[in-house]
């Protein structure tokens, strides 16, 4: 199981620059080794800066975009045009501004039906994309994640049955305490922990207690370890890009 590597940055801009470098390096390595780069994007507000940065000329021109494939690690059951769509955020910040074709963008098919149907459909798409020829789980080259102040990650919320899944790769996740009150679908630990690399992007003082618990290996709240602490790729890298406010180290 991978060890966590924490890096602390003064603010979101420096964190996002370092994350952009990490994503670009991961892509280069994956493309050299396997000819393509499979990236699962995170929703939430923290990664927006990273996505915008990758679309700026100095990054955009250095990247072999035609080899990238984009997925979403979780999504709300809203249309892609909705302001709460994770895909919508990624499209506005990044995908609309870089030369990628529709076949490279694998958004969650939120129009397919209820959350269970959507989750099953997305899992089938992921399995088809990675190939069903082996029993091996699909392995993303890189999964980006955030963490909520309650320790959730993707749409894996504390004390919910989704945390105990061992087979399915994508599951429905009922609305939790977070707005908006809509169903979601989420990658599960079996899929996250099969990844070649996972990178958390965590910013803001409200994340400090959960981050402390993750770093110290302590329980958080009443339900054992924070969901984010249970992301431990079996055979992959685990990076945490954290700002000083979350780390509690600002001057
Ligand atoms: C979402 C996310 C969620 C997010 C965290 C942190 O759908 O919102 O995927 O898991 O990453 O809630 O969000 P912030 O980056 O906004 O703090």
Short mmCIF file of C-alpha atoms and ligand atoms in Angstrom, two decimals:
data_model
loop_
_atom_site.label_atom_id
_atom_site.label_comp_id
_atom_site.label_asym_id
_atom_site.label_seq_id
_atom_site.Cartn_x
_atom_site.Cartn_y
_atom_site.Cartn_z
CA UNK A 1 0.00 0.00 0.00
CA UNK A 2 1.31 3.41 -0.90
CA UNK A 3 2.59 5.93 1.61
CA UNK A 4 1.06 9.40 1.52
CA UNK A 5 3.35 12.18 0.39
CA UNK A 6 2.21 15.58 1.64
CA UNK A 7 3.36 18.83 0.06
CA UNK A 8 2.30 22.16 1.59
CA UNK A 9 2.04 25.36 -0.48
CA UNK A 10 1.52 28.96 0.63
CA UNK A 11 -1.71 29.40 -1.33
CA UNK A 12 -3.99 27.95 -3.98
CA UNK A 13 -1.98 29.45 -6.85
CA UNK A 14 1.29 27.81 -5.86
CA UNK A 15 -0.53 24.57 -5.05
CA UNK A 16 -2.16 24.59 -8.48
CA UNK A 17 1.17 25.27 -10.27
CA UNK A 18 2.75 22.28 -8.55
CA UNK A 19 -0.28 20.14 -9.30
CA UNK A 20 -0.15 21.19 -12.98
CA UNK A 21 3.48 20.09 -13.12
CA UNK A 22 2.56 16.78 -11.49
CA UNK A 23 -0.32 16.16 -13.92
CA UNK A 24 1.83 17.06 -16.94
CA UNK A 25 4.69 14.80 -15.75
CA UNK A 26 2.24 11.94 -15.08
CA UNK A 27 0.81 12.36 -18.56
CA UNK A 28 4.22 12.32 -20.20
CA UNK A 29 5.19 9.15 -18.35
CA UNK A 30 1.90 7.38 -19.10
CA UNK A 31 2.06 8.30 -22.80
CA UNK A 32 5.68 7.13 -23.05
CA UNK A 33 4.80 3.82 -21.38
CA UNK A 34 1.28 3.07 -22.64
CA UNK A 35 0.55 5.57 -25.40
CA UNK A 36 -2.27 7.37 -23.60
CA UNK A 37 -3.09 9.20 -20.38
CA UNK A 38 -6.27 8.37 -18.44
CA UNK A 39 -7.24 11.08 -15.99
CA UNK A 40 -10.20 11.18 -13.60
CA UNK A 41 -11.11 14.74 -12.72
CA UNK A 42 -12.38 15.91 -9.35
CA UNK A 43 -15.31 18.26 -8.84
CA UNK A 44 -15.57 20.86 -6.10
CA UNK A 45 -14.00 24.29 -6.16
CA UNK A 46 -10.33 23.56 -5.37
CA UNK A 47 -9.27 22.03 -8.72
CA UNK A 48 -10.79 24.81 -10.84
CA UNK A 49 -7.55 26.83 -10.67
CA UNK A 50 -5.52 23.82 -11.81
CA UNK A 51 -7.89 23.23 -14.74
CA UNK A 52 -7.71 26.89 -15.76
CA UNK A 53 -3.94 26.82 -15.52
CA UNK A 54 -3.60 23.77 -17.79
CA UNK A 55 -5.57 25.72 -20.41
CA UNK A 56 -3.20 28.71 -20.37
CA UNK A 57 -0.81 28.88 -23.35
CA UNK A 58 2.35 28.02 -21.42
CA UNK A 59 0.90 24.67 -20.27
CA UNK A 60 -1.46 24.03 -23.17
CA UNK A 61 1.30 24.12 -25.77
CA UNK A 62 3.49 21.65 -23.90
CA UNK A 63 0.83 18.94 -23.67
CA UNK A 64 0.04 16.09 -26.10
CA UNK A 65 -3.73 16.55 -25.65
CA UNK A 66 -4.69 14.04 -28.33
CA UNK A 67 -3.45 11.24 -26.03
CA UNK A 68 -5.51 12.28 -22.97
CA UNK A 69 -8.80 10.70 -21.86
CA UNK A 70 -10.93 12.46 -19.26
CA UNK A 71 -13.36 10.88 -16.80
CA UNK A 72 -15.10 12.23 -13.68
CA UNK A 73 -14.54 10.64 -10.26
CA UNK A 74 -17.98 11.71 -9.12
CA UNK A 75 -20.95 13.61 -10.42
CA UNK A 76 -24.27 15.05 -9.34
CA UNK A 77 -27.37 13.85 -11.17
CA UNK A 78 -27.91 17.12 -12.98
CA UNK A 79 -27.62 17.98 -16.67
CA UNK A 80 -24.12 18.89 -17.91
CA UNK A 81 -25.27 22.47 -18.35
CA UNK A 82 -26.31 22.82 -14.68
CA UNK A 83 -24.18 25.08 -12.48
CA UNK A 84 -23.70 22.13 -10.08
CA UNK A 85 -22.38 19.75 -12.73
CA UNK A 86 -18.79 18.69 -12.05
CA UNK A 87 -18.39 18.03 -15.76
CA UNK A 88 -19.71 21.51 -16.50
CA UNK A 89 -17.08 23.03 -14.25
CA UNK A 90 -14.29 21.01 -15.90
CA UNK A 91 -15.58 21.91 -19.36
CA UNK A 92 -15.75 25.62 -18.60
CA UNK A 93 -12.35 25.72 -16.89
CA UNK A 94 -10.42 23.33 -19.15
CA UNK A 95 -12.04 21.12 -21.75
CA UNK A 96 -13.50 23.91 -23.86
CA UNK A 97 -10.08 25.54 -24.13
CA UNK A 98 -7.82 22.67 -25.17
CA UNK A 99 -7.72 20.60 -28.37
CA UNK A 100 -9.54 17.44 -27.26
CA UNK A 101 -12.24 15.62 -29.23
CA UNK A 102 -15.58 14.33 -27.98
CA UNK A 103 -14.26 10.75 -28.02
CA UNK A 104 -11.70 11.71 -25.37
CA UNK A 105 -14.25 13.06 -22.93
CA UNK A 106 -16.08 10.44 -20.88
CA UNK A 107 -18.58 12.33 -18.79
CA UNK A 108 -21.07 10.63 -16.49
CA UNK A 109 -24.28 9.94 -18.53
CA UNK A 110 -26.57 11.68 -16.05
CA UNK A 111 -29.47 11.55 -18.50
CA UNK A 112 -29.49 7.72 -18.53
CA UNK A 113 -32.02 7.26 -15.70
CA UNK A 114 -31.90 7.00 -11.92
CA UNK A 115 -28.62 7.05 -10.02
CA UNK A 116 -28.22 3.25 -9.99
CA UNK A 117 -28.74 3.09 -13.76
CA UNK A 118 -26.33 5.96 -14.38
CA UNK A 119 -23.70 4.37 -12.13
CA UNK A 120 -24.02 0.98 -13.88
CA UNK A 121 -23.81 2.67 -17.28
CA UNK A 122 -20.68 4.61 -16.33
CA UNK A 123 -19.05 1.52 -14.86
CA UNK A 124 -19.75 -0.35 -18.11
CA UNK A 125 -18.22 2.51 -20.10
CA UNK A 126 -15.10 2.45 -17.93
CA UNK A 127 -14.77 -1.34 -18.19
CA UNK A 128 -15.23 -1.20 -21.97
CA UNK A 129 -12.70 1.58 -22.33
CA UNK A 130 -10.02 -0.22 -20.33
CA UNK A 131 -10.85 -3.57 -21.93
CA UNK A 132 -12.59 -6.56 -20.46
CA UNK A 133 -9.99 -9.06 -21.59
CA UNK A 134 -8.37 -9.49 -18.18
CA UNK A 135 -9.77 -9.80 -14.71
CA UNK A 136 -7.66 -6.87 -13.64
CA UNK A 137 -9.49 -3.78 -12.43
CA UNK A 138 -9.24 -0.71 -14.65
CA UNK A 139 -6.24 1.37 -13.60
CA UNK A 140 -6.43 5.12 -14.14
CA UNK A 141 -3.07 6.76 -14.67
CA UNK A 142 -4.12 9.55 -12.34
CA UNK A 143 -7.20 10.27 -10.23
CA UNK A 144 -7.63 13.79 -8.87
CA UNK A 145 -9.63 14.09 -5.66
CA UNK A 146 -10.68 16.72 -3.14
CA UNK A 147 -11.66 16.38 0.49
CA UNK A 148 -14.63 17.95 2.28
CA UNK A 149 -14.45 19.27 5.83
CA UNK A 150 -16.30 16.11 6.95
CA UNK A 151 -13.53 13.97 5.43
CA UNK A 152 -15.52 12.86 2.37
CA UNK A 153 -13.87 12.42 -0.97
CA UNK A 154 -15.49 12.08 -4.41
CA UNK A 155 -19.08 11.31 -3.27
CA UNK A 156 -17.96 8.82 -0.62
CA UNK A 157 -19.53 10.24 2.53
CA UNK A 158 -18.85 9.17 6.13
CA UNK A 159 -20.71 6.18 7.45
CA UNK A 160 -22.45 5.26 4.18
CA UNK A 161 -22.74 1.78 2.58
CA UNK A 162 -20.78 2.96 -0.49
CA UNK A 163 -17.68 2.88 1.72
CA UNK A 164 -17.93 -0.88 2.13
CA UNK A 165 -18.29 -1.80 -1.55
CA UNK A 166 -15.77 -4.37 -2.73
CA UNK A 167 -16.92 -5.21 -6.29
CA UNK A 168 -18.65 -2.36 -8.05
CA UNK A 169 -16.46 0.39 -9.47
CA UNK A 170 -19.09 3.12 -9.64
CA UNK A 171 -22.10 3.48 -7.36
CA UNK A 172 -25.06 5.68 -6.64
CA UNK A 173 -24.65 7.90 -3.61
CA UNK A 174 -27.81 9.42 -2.12
CA UNK A 175 -27.89 13.13 -1.32
CA UNK A 176 -25.94 13.83 1.86
CA UNK A 177 -25.79 16.93 4.00
CA UNK A 178 -24.08 18.91 1.26
CA UNK A 179 -26.08 21.07 -1.13
CA UNK A 180 -27.49 20.60 -3.68
CA UNK A 181 -29.80 17.80 -2.42
CA UNK A 182 -29.48 15.59 -5.50
CA UNK A 183 -28.38 12.00 -6.04
CA UNK A 184 -24.81 11.48 -7.07
CA UNK A 185 -22.65 8.76 -8.55
CA UNK A 186 -19.15 8.07 -7.38
CA UNK A 187 -16.07 5.96 -7.99
CA UNK A 188 -15.69 3.40 -5.18
CA UNK A 189 -12.56 2.47 -3.24
CA UNK A 190 -11.92 -0.62 -5.43
CA UNK A 191 -11.56 1.67 -8.46
CA UNK A 192 -9.73 4.49 -6.67
CA UNK A 193 -7.28 2.14 -5.02
CA UNK A 194 -6.46 0.39 -8.29
CA UNK A 195 -5.14 3.67 -9.76
CA UNK A 196 -1.51 4.15 -10.73
CA UNK A 197 -1.60 7.48 -8.92
CA UNK A 198 -4.01 9.55 -6.86
CA UNK A 199 -3.55 13.24 -6.07
CA UNK A 200 -5.63 15.09 -3.50
CA UNK A 201 -5.99 18.86 -3.80
CA UNK A 202 -7.00 20.34 -0.45
CA UNK A 203 -7.28 24.03 0.39
CA UNK A 204 -8.89 26.09 3.13
CA UNK A 205 -8.91 26.27 6.90
CA UNK A 206 -12.16 24.29 7.22
CA UNK A 207 -10.25 21.19 6.05
CA UNK A 208 -7.70 21.39 8.86
CA UNK A 209 -9.31 18.99 11.40
CA UNK A 210 -9.98 16.31 8.78
CA UNK A 211 -6.49 16.73 7.32
CA UNK A 212 -4.90 16.37 10.76
CA UNK A 213 -6.79 13.13 11.31
CA UNK A 214 -5.67 11.77 7.93
CA UNK A 215 -2.04 12.71 8.63
CA UNK A 216 -2.08 11.22 12.11
CA UNK A 217 -3.97 8.08 11.09
CA UNK A 218 -6.69 8.89 13.62
CA UNK A 219 -10.45 8.39 13.41
CA UNK A 220 -12.46 11.41 12.41
CA UNK A 221 -16.00 11.89 13.73
CA UNK A 222 -18.02 8.91 14.89
CA UNK A 223 -17.51 6.66 11.92
CA UNK A 224 -13.83 5.64 11.99
CA UNK A 225 -11.29 6.90 9.50
CA UNK A 226 -12.36 9.71 7.17
CA UNK A 227 -13.33 8.36 3.73
CA UNK A 228 -10.40 10.32 2.25
CA UNK A 229 -8.02 8.38 4.52
CA UNK A 230 -9.20 5.12 2.98
CA UNK A 231 -7.82 6.06 -0.42
CA UNK A 232 -4.57 4.07 -0.48
CA UNK A 233 -3.67 2.80 -3.96
CA UNK A 234 -2.56 -0.82 -3.72
CA UNK A 235 0.27 -0.26 -6.17
CA UNK A 236 0.47 3.42 -6.96
CA UNK A 237 1.52 6.86 -5.83
CA UNK A 238 -0.49 8.89 -3.33
CA UNK A 239 0.16 12.63 -3.28
CA UNK A 240 -1.55 15.29 -1.18
CA UNK A 241 -1.24 18.90 -2.42
CA UNK A 242 -2.28 21.01 0.53
CA UNK A 243 -2.37 24.76 1.13
CA UNK A 244 -1.01 26.37 4.28
CA UNK A 245 -4.49 27.22 5.55
CA UNK A 246 -5.51 23.56 5.51
CA UNK A 247 -2.16 22.44 6.91
CA UNK A 248 -2.34 24.98 9.72
CA UNK A 249 1.03 26.39 8.86
CA UNK A 250 0.19 29.87 7.57
CA UNK A 251 2.08 32.78 9.11
C1 LIG B 1 -17.79 17.24 -5.51
C2 LIG B 1 -16.51 16.59 -5.19
C3 LIG B 1 -16.17 16.56 -3.71
C4 LIG B 1 -15.14 17.66 -3.49
C5 LIG B 1 -14.99 18.00 -2.04
C6 LIG B 1 -14.06 19.16 -1.81
O1 LIG B 1 -18.53 16.68 -6.27
O2 LIG B 1 -18.02 18.35 -5.00
O3 LIG B 1 -15.98 15.76 -6.03
O4 LIG B 1 -15.70 15.36 -3.23
O5 LIG B 1 -13.92 17.30 -4.04
O6 LIG B 1 -16.26 18.31 -1.52
O7 LIG B 1 -14.61 20.27 -2.45
P1 LIG B 1 -13.87 21.68 -2.51
O8 LIG B 1 -12.72 21.53 -3.39
O9 LIG B 1 -14.92 22.59 -3.07
O10 LIG B 1 -13.51 22.01 -1.11
#
